[in-house]
Amino acid sequence: MDTLDIHVQNYPSVDVVAVTGRVDSSNAERLESTLGDLNARGRSKIVVDLSGIDYMSSMGIRALISAKKSSANRGGNVYLANPSSVAAEVIKIAGLEHVFDIHDTVVSAVASF
Amino acid sequence: MPQTQTFAGRFDQIRHICHFVVSGAETAGFDPKTRFHIELACDEACTNIIEHAYGGEGNGTIAVRWSVEDNVFRVDLSDTGRPFDPTAVSAPAPITPQSTINDIAVGGLGMHFMRTLMDEVHYEFSNAGNTVSLRKWIPPTGGTPVWWYRLSDGVLLVRARGRIDQDTLTPLETQLKTLLADPQPAIVIDLAAVNYINSGGLRALVTAWRTAREKGGNIVLIHLDERVREIIGMVGFDKIIRIDDSLEAARRRLAAELNP
């Protein structure tokens, strides 16, 4: 798939953002602004579901880093859930596999807040 | 035969540039995982060109040329923007298991990706503009367990694959012996594709390391998988032989210690 699809599901205290497809420099801004908008509305407990990622460049990682920073500043966090093999590899190349909290499932990520 | 194509300097063109480059990587015989690595490195290089050399989208073109020469796959990306040398961008602060999100910079990952994923990244500026050259060494076909290259700075890069045990020990020892004939052997052993090493293999590495040190050279290891790292740590060899994070880091440190 060559497009990026972002779906936000709001729960009482946590938001789950499912990211599907390709994240690169042509569209990472959409991911960044989706996560930024949640933070701006005071929603800082975020789970990003990466199971549908087909491709992700460092621009996707950048969006996740800045969202995690601003969530942490507001007392929340960004947890990653069920990364596809491509997403997991890109996180590893960036050297961030220990910096991000990575959960096997969305449910366990949500439950750990 | 080198292949050339020119693209508009826009972010939505990068996937097409990558597609063109990946077709070259296929011609060179790289496996799917390496093709993905080359695609990512190319993506990062093009993103840098548009962001930094052109200062935004739609300000010029990116000329892409790939070639397979001897055992090197080479991708040259040329622009007509202002001088921008991605190789001058310093590496991000090293990330440790203790690092937290506050220690991580938001930007600067692109060059880190290029350095990590390619064997060499070169930069040139001429009147015509910038050229970034990405290079990846092509592994031999067939089941060769150990092979090596001499990189442009004279560093000898040894790669191995599979298990290092009684079956592959002799080729490893033979190759290392050839390389240790260098007056001051600077050797990087890339173990990315090695998933097991037995005691004979460890002994061969330490023997070779000792010879290299005696000649004023050095041997360092890179890209150890968790199992190999565990084996090497168990016998304490990680206290003897240096383990670096990337080829780039290994070469930088070798250059500093061998040509002070």
CSV table of C-alpha atoms in Angstrom, one decimal:
chain,number,residue,atom,x,y,z
A,1,MET,CA,0.0,0.0,0.0
A,2,ASP,CA,1.3,3.4,-0.9
A,3,THR,CA,-1.0,5.6,1.2
A,4,LEU,CA,-1.1,6.6,4.9
A,5,ASP,CA,-4.2,6.0,6.9
A,6,ILE,CA,-4.6,7.3,10.4
A,7,HIS,CA,-7.5,6.3,12.6
A,8,VAL,CA,-8.1,7.7,16.0
A,9,GLN,CA,-10.3,5.9,18.6
A,10,ASN,CA,-11.0,7.8,21.7
A,11,TYR,CA,-11.5,6.0,25.0
A,12,PRO,CA,-12.2,7.6,28.3
A,13,SER,CA,-8.6,8.3,29.3
A,14,VAL,CA,-6.5,6.9,26.5
A,15,ASP,CA,-6.5,7.5,22.7
A,16,VAL,CA,-5.5,4.7,20.3
A,17,VAL,CA,-4.1,5.9,17.0
A,18,ALA,CA,-3.9,3.2,14.4
A,19,VAL,CA,-1.4,4.0,11.6
A,20,THR,CA,-1.6,2.0,8.4
A,21,GLY,CA,0.4,2.0,5.2
A,22,ARG,CA,3.4,4.1,4.4
A,23,VAL,CA,4.9,6.9,6.5
A,24,ASP,CA,7.5,9.0,4.8
A,25,SER,CA,8.5,12.7,4.3
A,26,SER,CA,5.5,13.3,2.0
A,27,ASN,CA,3.0,12.5,4.8
A,28,ALA,CA,4.6,12.3,8.2
A,29,GLU,CA,3.3,15.8,9.0
A,30,ARG,CA,-0.2,14.3,9.1
A,31,LEU,CA,0.9,11.8,11.8
A,32,GLU,CA,2.7,14.6,13.7
A,33,SER,CA,-0.3,16.9,13.6
A,34,THR,CA,-2.8,14.1,14.6
A,35,LEU,CA,-0.7,13.4,17.7
A,36,GLY,CA,0.0,17.0,18.3
A,37,ASP,CA,-3.8,17.8,18.2
A,38,LEU,CA,-4.5,15.2,20.8
A,39,ASN,CA,-1.9,16.8,23.1
A,40,ALA,CA,-3.2,20.2,22.4
A,41,ARG,CA,-6.7,19.0,23.6
A,42,GLY,CA,-5.1,17.8,26.8
A,43,ARG,CA,-5.1,14.2,25.7
A,44,SER,CA,-1.7,12.9,26.5
A,45,LYS,CA,-2.1,9.2,27.1
A,46,ILE,CA,-1.7,7.8,23.6
A,47,VAL,CA,-1.2,4.3,22.1
A,48,VAL,CA,0.1,4.2,18.6
A,49,ASP,CA,-0.9,0.9,16.9
A,50,LEU,CA,1.9,0.2,14.3
A,51,SER,CA,0.6,-3.2,13.2
A,52,GLY,CA,-0.4,-1.9,9.7
A,53,ILE,CA,2.9,-0.2,8.8
A,54,ASP,CA,4.2,-1.2,5.4
A,55,TYR,CA,7.0,1.3,5.3
A,56,MET,CA,8.3,4.0,7.6
A,57,SER,CA,11.2,6.4,7.2
A,58,SER,CA,13.0,8.4,9.9
A,59,MET,CA,10.3,11.0,9.5
A,60,GLY,CA,7.8,8.6,11.1
A,61,ILE,CA,10.2,8.0,14.0
A,62,ARG,CA,10.6,11.8,14.3
A,63,ALA,CA,6.8,12.2,14.7
A,64,LEU,CA,6.7,9.5,17.4
A,65,ILE,CA,9.6,11.1,19.3
A,66,SER,CA,8.1,14.5,19.4
A,67,ALA,CA,4.7,13.2,20.4
A,68,LYS,CA,6.3,11.2,23.2
A,69,LYS,CA,8.2,14.2,24.4
A,70,SER,CA,5.2,16.5,24.5
A,71,SER,CA,3.0,13.8,26.1
A,72,ALA,CA,5.6,13.2,28.8
A,73,ASN,CA,5.7,17.0,29.4
A,74,ARG,CA,2.0,16.8,30.2
A,75,GLY,CA,2.3,13.8,32.5
A,76,GLY,CA,1.2,11.3,29.9
A,77,ASN,CA,3.1,9.1,27.5
A,78,VAL,CA,3.1,7.5,24.0
A,79,TYR,CA,3.2,3.7,24.0
A,80,LEU,CA,3.7,1.7,20.8
A,81,ALA,CA,1.6,-1.4,20.1
A,82,ASN,CA,2.2,-4.5,18.0
A,83,PRO,CA,4.7,-3.0,15.5
A,84,SER,CA,4.9,-4.8,12.1
A,85,SER,CA,8.3,-6.3,11.3
A,86,VAL,CA,9.1,-3.3,9.2
A,87,ALA,CA,8.1,-0.8,11.9
A,88,ALA,CA,10.1,-2.8,14.5
A,89,GLU,CA,13.2,-2.8,12.3
A,90,VAL,CA,13.0,0.9,11.7
A,91,ILE,CA,12.7,1.6,15.4
A,92,LYS,CA,15.8,-0.7,16.0
A,93,ILE,CA,17.8,1.1,13.2
A,94,ALA,CA,17.0,4.4,15.0
A,95,GLY,CA,18.3,2.7,18.2
A,96,LEU,CA,15.1,3.5,20.1
A,97,GLU,CA,13.8,0.0,20.9
A,98,HIS,CA,14.6,0.6,24.6
A,99,VAL,CA,13.4,4.3,24.6
A,100,PHE,CA,9.9,3.5,23.4
A,101,ASP,CA,7.6,1.3,25.5
A,102,ILE,CA,6.6,-1.4,23.0
A,103,HIS,CA,3.7,-3.6,23.7
A,104,ASP,CA,2.6,-6.8,22.0
A,105,THR,CA,-1.1,-5.7,21.8
A,106,VAL,CA,-3.1,-2.6,21.9
A,107,VAL,CA,-5.0,-3.9,24.9
A,108,SER,CA,-1.8,-4.4,27.0
A,109,ALA,CA,-0.6,-1.0,25.9
A,110,VAL,CA,-3.8,0.7,27.0
A,111,ALA,CA,-3.9,-1.3,30.2
A,112,SER,CA,-0.4,-0.2,31.2
A,113,PHE,CA,-1.4,3.4,31.6
B,1,MET,CA,25.5,-0.2,-17.5
B,2,PRO,CA,24.7,2.7,-15.1
B,3,GLN,CA,21.1,3.8,-15.2
B,4,THR,CA,20.1,7.4,-14.8
B,5,GLN,CA,16.8,9.2,-14.2
B,6,THR,CA,15.8,12.7,-13.1
B,7,PHE,CA,13.0,13.5,-10.7
B,8,ALA,CA,11.3,16.6,-9.4
B,9,GLY,CA,12.5,17.6,-5.9
B,10,ARG,CA,9.3,16.9,-4.2
B,11,PHE,CA,8.6,14.6,-1.2
B,12,ASP,CA,5.9,12.7,-3.2
B,13,GLN,CA,8.6,11.8,-5.8
B,14,ILE,CA,10.8,10.1,-3.3
B,15,ARG,CA,9.0,6.8,-3.4
B,16,HIS,CA,9.5,6.8,-7.2
B,17,ILE,CA,13.2,7.5,-6.8
B,18,CYS,CA,13.4,4.6,-4.3
B,19,HIS,CA,11.5,2.3,-6.7
B,20,PHE,CA,14.1,3.1,-9.4
B,21,VAL,CA,17.0,2.6,-7.0
B,22,VAL,CA,15.5,-0.7,-5.6
B,23,SER,CA,15.3,-2.0,-9.2
B,24,GLY,CA,19.1,-1.5,-9.3
B,25,ALA,CA,19.5,-3.2,-6.0
B,26,GLU,CA,17.6,-6.2,-7.4
B,27,THR,CA,20.0,-6.2,-10.4
B,28,ALA,CA,22.9,-6.2,-8.0
B,29,GLY,CA,21.4,-9.3,-6.3
B,30,PHE,CA,20.7,-8.0,-2.9
B,31,ASP,CA,18.2,-9.9,-0.7
B,32,PRO,CA,14.9,-8.2,0.2
B,33,LYS,CA,16.0,-7.0,3.6
B,34,THR,CA,19.1,-5.3,2.1
B,35,ARG,CA,16.9,-3.8,-0.6
B,36,PHE,CA,14.7,-2.3,2.1
B,37,HIS,CA,17.8,-0.9,3.8
B,38,ILE,CA,18.9,0.7,0.5
B,39,GLU,CA,15.4,2.1,-0.1
B,40,LEU,CA,15.4,3.7,3.4
B,41,ALA,CA,18.9,5.2,3.0
B,42,CYS,CA,17.9,6.6,-0.4
B,43,ASP,CA,14.7,8.0,1.1
B,44,GLU,CA,16.7,9.7,3.8
B,45,ALA,CA,19.2,11.2,1.4
B,46,CYS,CA,16.5,12.6,-0.9
B,47,THR,CA,14.6,14.0,2.1
B,48,ASN,CA,17.8,15.8,3.2
B,49,ILE,CA,18.3,17.2,-0.3
B,50,ILE,CA,14.8,18.6,-0.5
B,51,GLU,CA,14.8,20.0,3.1
B,52,HIS,CA,18.4,21.3,3.2
B,53,ALA,CA,19.9,21.8,-0.3
B,54,TYR,CA,16.7,23.1,-1.8
B,55,GLY,CA,15.1,24.5,1.4
B,56,GLY,CA,11.8,23.0,0.4
B,57,GLU,CA,9.8,21.3,-2.3
B,58,GLY,CA,9.6,22.3,-5.9
B,59,ASN,CA,12.9,24.2,-6.0
B,60,GLY,CA,14.9,21.9,-8.4
B,61,THR,CA,15.5,18.3,-9.5
B,62,ILE,CA,17.2,15.2,-8.2
B,63,ALA,CA,19.3,13.3,-10.7
B,64,VAL,CA,19.6,9.7,-9.7
B,65,ARG,CA,22.2,7.3,-11.1
B,66,TRP,CA,22.8,3.8,-10.0
B,67,SER,CA,25.5,1.4,-11.1
B,68,VAL,CA,27.0,-2.0,-10.3
B,69,GLU,CA,30.8,-1.8,-10.6
B,70,ASP,CA,32.9,-4.8,-9.6
B,71,ASN,CA,31.3,-5.7,-6.2
B,72,VAL,CA,29.9,-2.3,-5.3
B,73,PHE,CA,26.4,-1.0,-5.8
B,74,ARG,CA,26.5,2.7,-6.0
B,75,VAL,CA,23.8,5.3,-6.0
B,76,ASP,CA,24.6,8.9,-6.8
B,77,LEU,CA,22.0,11.6,-6.0
B,78,SER,CA,22.7,15.0,-7.5
B,79,ASP,CA,21.0,18.3,-6.9
B,80,THR,CA,21.5,21.9,-8.0
B,81,GLY,CA,20.8,23.4,-4.6
B,82,ARG,CA,23.0,25.3,-2.1
B,83,PRO,CA,25.9,23.4,-0.6
B,84,PHE,CA,24.8,20.9,1.9
B,85,ASP,CA,27.1,18.1,3.2
B,86,PRO,CA,25.1,15.5,5.1
B,87,THR,CA,28.3,13.7,6.0
B,88,ALA,CA,29.3,16.8,8.1
B,89,VAL,CA,26.3,16.3,10.3
B,90,SER,CA,27.6,14.8,13.5
B,91,ALA,CA,26.3,11.5,14.7
B,92,PRO,CA,23.5,11.7,17.3
B,93,ALA,CA,24.5,11.2,21.0
B,94,PRO,CA,24.8,7.4,21.5
B,95,ILE,CA,21.6,5.8,22.9
B,96,THR,CA,22.1,3.4,25.8
B,97,PRO,CA,19.5,1.2,27.5
B,98,GLN,CA,19.4,3.9,30.2
B,99,SER,CA,18.5,6.7,27.7
B,100,THR,CA,15.1,8.2,28.1
B,101,ILE,CA,13.0,10.2,25.7
B,102,ASN,CA,14.5,13.5,27.0
B,103,ASP,CA,18.0,12.4,25.8
B,104,ILE,CA,16.7,11.9,22.3
B,105,ALA,CA,16.9,14.7,19.7
B,106,VAL,CA,13.9,15.1,17.4
B,107,GLY,CA,15.9,15.6,14.2
B,108,GLY,CA,19.2,14.4,12.7
B,109,LEU,CA,18.1,10.8,12.2
B,110,GLY,CA,18.4,10.9,8.4
B,111,MET,CA,22.2,10.8,8.3
B,112,HIS,CA,22.2,8.2,11.1
B,113,PHE,CA,20.0,6.0,8.9
B,114,MET,CA,22.3,6.5,5.9
B,115,ARG,CA,25.4,5.7,7.8
B,116,THR,CA,23.9,2.7,9.5
B,117,LEU,CA,22.3,1.2,6.4
B,118,MET,CA,25.0,1.8,3.7
B,119,ASP,CA,28.6,0.8,3.8
B,120,GLU,CA,29.9,4.2,2.6
B,121,VAL,CA,28.4,7.6,2.2
B,122,HIS,CA,30.4,10.2,0.3
B,123,TYR,CA,29.7,13.8,-0.5
B,124,GLU,CA,31.0,16.1,-3.3
B,125,PHE,CA,30.2,19.7,-4.2
B,126,SER,CA,30.9,21.2,-7.6
B,127,ASN,CA,29.7,24.2,-9.6
B,128,ALA,CA,26.8,22.1,-10.7
B,129,GLY,CA,25.6,21.3,-7.1
B,130,ASN,CA,25.8,18.6,-4.5
B,131,THR,CA,26.2,14.9,-5.1
B,132,VAL,CA,25.7,12.3,-2.4
B,133,SER,CA,27.0,8.9,-3.1
B,134,LEU,CA,25.7,5.8,-1.3
B,135,ARG,CA,27.6,2.6,-1.6
B,136,LYS,CA,26.9,-1.0,-0.6
B,137,TRP,CA,29.2,-3.9,-1.2
B,138,ILE,CA,27.7,-6.9,-2.9
B,139,PRO,CA,28.1,-10.3,-1.2
B,140,PRO,CA,29.4,-13.1,-3.3
B,141,THR,CA,26.9,-15.5,-4.7
B,142,GLY,CA,26.8,-19.1,-3.6
B,143,GLY,CA,27.5,-20.4,-0.1
B,144,THR,CA,30.8,-18.6,0.6
B,145,PRO,CA,30.8,-18.3,4.4
B,146,VAL,CA,33.4,-15.5,4.7
B,147,TRP,CA,34.4,-12.7,2.3
B,148,TRP,CA,36.1,-9.4,2.5
B,149,TYR,CA,36.5,-6.0,0.9
B,150,ARG,CA,39.1,-3.2,1.1
B,151,LEU,CA,37.2,0.0,1.7
B,152,SER,CA,38.3,3.4,0.3
B,153,ASP,CA,40.2,4.3,3.5
B,154,GLY,CA,42.1,1.0,3.5
B,155,VAL,CA,40.0,-0.6,6.2
B,156,LEU,CA,39.5,-4.3,5.6
B,157,LEU,CA,35.8,-5.2,6.0
B,158,VAL,CA,35.3,-8.9,6.7
B,159,ARG,CA,31.8,-10.3,6.4
B,160,ALA,CA,30.6,-13.8,7.4
B,161,ARG,CA,27.3,-15.5,7.4
B,162,GLY,CA,25.6,-18.4,9.1
B,163,ARG,CA,27.4,-20.4,11.8
B,164,ILE,CA,31.1,-20.1,12.6
B,165,ASP,CA,31.9,-23.6,13.7
B,166,GLN,CA,34.2,-26.5,12.6
B,167,ASP,CA,32.9,-26.3,9.0
B,168,THR,CA,33.5,-22.6,8.5
B,169,LEU,CA,36.5,-22.1,10.7
B,170,THR,CA,39.1,-22.9,8.0
B,171,PRO,CA,37.8,-20.3,5.5
B,172,LEU,CA,37.7,-17.7,8.3
B,173,GLU,CA,41.2,-18.4,9.4
B,174,THR,CA,42.5,-18.4,5.8
B,175,GLN,CA,40.9,-15.1,5.0
B,176,LEU,CA,42.1,-13.5,8.3
B,177,LYS,CA,45.6,-14.8,7.6
B,178,THR,CA,45.6,-13.1,4.2
B,179,LEU,CA,44.4,-9.8,5.7
B,180,LEU,CA,46.9,-9.9,8.5
B,181,ALA,CA,49.7,-9.8,5.9
B,182,ASP,CA,48.9,-6.0,5.7
B,183,PRO,CA,51.6,-3.9,7.2
B,184,GLN,CA,49.2,-2.4,9.7
B,185,PRO,CA,46.0,-4.4,9.5
B,186,ALA,CA,42.8,-2.4,10.3
B,187,ILE,CA,40.1,-4.9,10.2
B,188,VAL,CA,36.3,-4.7,10.9
B,189,ILE,CA,34.5,-8.0,11.2
B,190,ASP,CA,30.8,-7.6,10.5
B,191,LEU,CA,28.9,-10.4,12.2
B,192,ALA,CA,25.4,-9.2,11.2
B,193,ALA,CA,24.6,-12.5,9.4
B,194,VAL,CA,26.3,-14.7,11.9
B,195,ASN,CA,24.0,-16.5,14.4
B,196,TYR,CA,26.4,-18.8,16.2
B,197,ILE,CA,30.1,-18.9,16.9
B,198,ASN,CA,31.9,-21.8,18.6
B,199,SER,CA,35.0,-21.8,20.8
B,200,GLY,CA,37.3,-22.5,17.8
B,201,GLY,CA,35.8,-19.4,16.1
B,202,LEU,CA,36.3,-17.3,19.2
B,203,ARG,CA,39.9,-18.6,19.4
B,204,ALA,CA,40.6,-17.7,15.8
B,205,LEU,CA,39.2,-14.1,16.4
B,206,VAL,CA,41.4,-13.6,19.4
B,207,THR,CA,44.5,-15.0,17.7
B,208,ALA,CA,43.9,-12.7,14.7
B,209,TRP,CA,43.3,-9.8,17.0
B,210,ARG,CA,46.6,-10.4,18.8
B,211,THR,CA,48.5,-10.5,15.5
B,212,ALA,CA,46.8,-7.3,14.3
B,213,ARG,CA,47.8,-5.5,17.6
B,214,GLU,CA,51.4,-6.7,17.4
B,215,LYS,CA,51.6,-5.1,13.9
B,216,GLY,CA,50.1,-1.8,15.2
B,217,GLY,CA,46.7,-2.5,13.7
B,218,ASN,CA,43.4,-3.6,15.3
B,219,ILE,CA,40.4,-5.8,14.8
B,220,VAL,CA,37.0,-4.7,15.9
B,221,LEU,CA,33.6,-6.4,15.6
B,222,ILE,CA,30.3,-4.9,14.5
B,223,HIS,CA,26.6,-5.8,14.3
B,224,LEU,CA,26.6,-8.7,16.7
B,225,ASP,CA,23.2,-10.4,17.2
B,226,GLU,CA,22.1,-11.0,20.7
B,227,ARG,CA,23.1,-14.7,20.8
B,228,VAL,CA,26.6,-14.0,19.5
B,229,ARG,CA,27.0,-11.1,21.9
B,230,GLU,CA,26.0,-13.4,24.7
B,231,ILE,CA,28.5,-16.1,23.7
B,232,ILE,CA,31.3,-13.5,23.4
B,233,GLY,CA,30.4,-11.9,26.7
B,234,MET,CA,30.2,-15.3,28.4
B,235,VAL,CA,33.9,-15.9,27.8
B,236,GLY,CA,34.9,-12.3,28.4
B,237,PHE,CA,36.1,-11.6,24.9
B,238,ASP,CA,34.1,-8.4,24.8
B,239,LYS,CA,36.7,-7.1,27.3
B,240,ILE,CA,39.5,-7.8,24.8
B,241,ILE,CA,38.1,-7.1,21.3
B,242,ARG,CA,36.2,-3.9,20.8
B,243,ILE,CA,32.6,-4.1,19.7
B,244,ASP,CA,31.4,-1.0,17.8
B,245,ASP,CA,27.8,-0.1,16.9
B,246,SER,CA,28.3,0.5,13.2
B,247,LEU,CA,30.8,0.3,10.4
B,248,GLU,CA,30.9,4.1,10.4
B,249,ALA,CA,31.8,4.2,14.1
B,250,ALA,CA,34.3,1.4,13.7
B,251,ARG,CA,36.1,3.2,10.8
B,252,ARG,CA,36.1,6.5,12.6
B,253,ARG,CA,37.7,5.0,15.7
B,254,LEU,CA,40.2,3.0,13.7
B,255,ALA,CA,41.3,6.0,11.7
B,256,ALA,CA,41.8,8.0,14.9
B,257,GLU,CA,43.8,5.4,16.7
B,258,LEU,CA,45.9,4.1,13.8
B,259,ASN,CA,46.7,7.5,12.1
B,260,PRO,CA,46.9,9.8,15.1
